[in-house]
């Protein structure tokens, strides 16, 4: 009387599901960081005249390294962020990341919970 064992390899499905959760978490972090950066422009020193800079803030997911970047393509953004001799800095991108790190960690934790 032999015992028959049947093994099924589900590692591909598990890895695929994990990658989907990672992507979903990164997307939520990117959207949330965008919103925080836009709000940071309202803080002193306030730097909103036309809204061009605020409206240009976006995020991009870097698939090959499982990372998300927030930023802008507006040429003068660096001067707003870092300041000049005549203008104090408003580090809207750095503050959006640093002030909300725990929120981003929680987003990852929430997405990694199994259903």
Coordinates of C-alpha atoms in Angstrom, one line a residue:
X1 CA 0.0 0.0 0.0
X2 CA 2.0 3.0 -1.3
X3 CA 1.2 6.6 -0.5
X4 CA 0.9 8.8 -3.5
X5 CA 2.0 12.4 -3.2
X6 CA 1.2 15.1 -5.7
X7 CA 3.2 18.3 -5.4
X8 CA 2.1 21.5 -7.2
X9 CA 4.4 24.4 -7.7
X10 CA 2.5 27.6 -7.3
X11 CA 5.6 29.8 -6.9
X12 CA 4.9 31.6 -10.2
X13 CA 1.4 32.5 -9.2
X14 CA 2.6 33.7 -5.7
X15 CA 5.4 35.8 -7.3
X16 CA 2.9 37.3 -9.7
X17 CA 0.5 38.2 -7.0
X18 CA 3.3 39.7 -4.9
X19 CA 4.4 41.8 -7.8
X20 CA 0.8 43.1 -8.3
X21 CA 0.7 44.1 -4.7
X22 CA 4.0 45.9 -4.9
X23 CA 2.9 47.8 -7.9
X24 CA -0.4 48.7 -6.3
X25 CA 1.4 49.9 -3.2
X26 CA 3.9 52.0 -5.2
X27 CA 1.0 53.5 -7.2
X28 CA -0.8 54.5 -4.0
X29 CA 2.5 55.9 -2.5
X30 CA 3.1 57.9 -5.7
X31 CA -0.3 59.4 -5.7
X32 CA -0.2 60.2 -2.0
X33 CA 3.3 61.8 -2.3
X34 CA 2.1 63.9 -5.2
X35 CA -0.7 65.2 -3.1
X36 CA 1.6 65.9 -0.2
X37 CA 4.1 67.8 -2.4
X38 CA 1.3 69.9 -3.9
X39 CA 0.2 70.8 -0.4
X40 CA 3.7 71.7 0.7
X41 CA 3.8 74.4 -2.0
X42 CA 1.1 76.1 0.1
X43 CA 3.4 76.3 3.2
X44 CA 5.7 79.2 3.9
X45 CA 7.3 80.3 1.9
X46 CA 4.3 80.0 -0.4
X47 CA 5.3 79.5 -4.0
X48 CA 2.1 79.5 -6.1
X49 CA 1.4 82.1 -8.7
X50 CA 0.0 80.4 -11.7
X51 CA -0.2 76.8 -10.4
X52 CA 2.1 75.6 -13.2
X53 CA 4.6 74.0 -10.8
X54 CA 1.9 72.5 -8.7
X55 CA 0.1 71.0 -11.7
X56 CA 3.3 69.6 -13.1
X57 CA 4.1 67.4 -10.0
X58 CA 3.7 63.8 -11.0
X59 CA 5.0 60.3 -10.1
X60 CA 6.5 57.4 -12.1
X61 CA 7.0 53.8 -11.0
X62 CA 10.4 52.3 -11.8
X63 CA 9.5 48.7 -12.4
X64 CA 13.0 47.3 -12.6
X65 CA 13.9 48.4 -9.0
X66 CA 10.4 48.5 -7.4
X67 CA 10.5 52.2 -6.7
X68 CA 8.4 55.3 -7.2
X69 CA 9.7 58.7 -8.0
X70 CA 7.9 62.0 -7.6
X71 CA 9.0 65.1 -9.4
X72 CA 8.4 67.8 -11.9
X73 CA 9.7 68.8 -15.3
X74 CA 9.3 72.6 -14.7
X75 CA 12.6 74.3 -15.2
X76 CA 12.4 76.7 -12.2
X77 CA 11.3 74.0 -9.7
X78 CA 14.9 73.6 -8.5
X79 CA 15.0 77.3 -7.5
X80 CA 11.7 77.0 -5.6
X81 CA 12.9 73.8 -3.9
X82 CA 16.4 74.9 -3.0
X83 CA 15.9 78.7 -2.9
X84 CA 18.1 81.4 -4.3
X85 CA 20.0 84.4 -2.8
X86 CA 16.7 86.3 -2.9
X87 CA 14.2 83.6 -2.1
X88 CA 14.0 81.1 0.8
X89 CA 13.6 77.4 -0.2
X90 CA 10.4 75.5 -0.2
X91 CA 11.5 71.9 -0.2
X92 CA 8.1 70.7 -1.3
X93 CA 9.4 67.3 -2.7
X94 CA 11.8 66.5 0.1
X95 CA 9.2 67.4 2.8
X96 CA 6.5 65.4 1.0
X97 CA 8.7 62.3 1.4
X98 CA 10.3 62.9 4.8
X99 CA 7.3 64.2 6.7
X100 CA 5.1 61.3 5.6
X101 CA 7.5 58.3 5.6
X102 CA 5.3 56.5 8.2
X103 CA 2.2 56.8 6.1
X104 CA 4.1 55.3 3.1
X105 CA 5.3 52.4 5.3
X106 CA 1.7 51.8 6.3
X107 CA 0.6 51.8 2.7
X108 CA 3.1 49.1 2.0
X109 CA 2.1 47.1 5.1
X110 CA -1.6 47.3 4.1
X111 CA -0.9 46.1 0.6
X112 CA 1.2 43.2 1.7
X113 CA -1.4 41.7 4.0
X114 CA -2.9 38.6 2.6
X115 CA -6.7 38.4 2.1

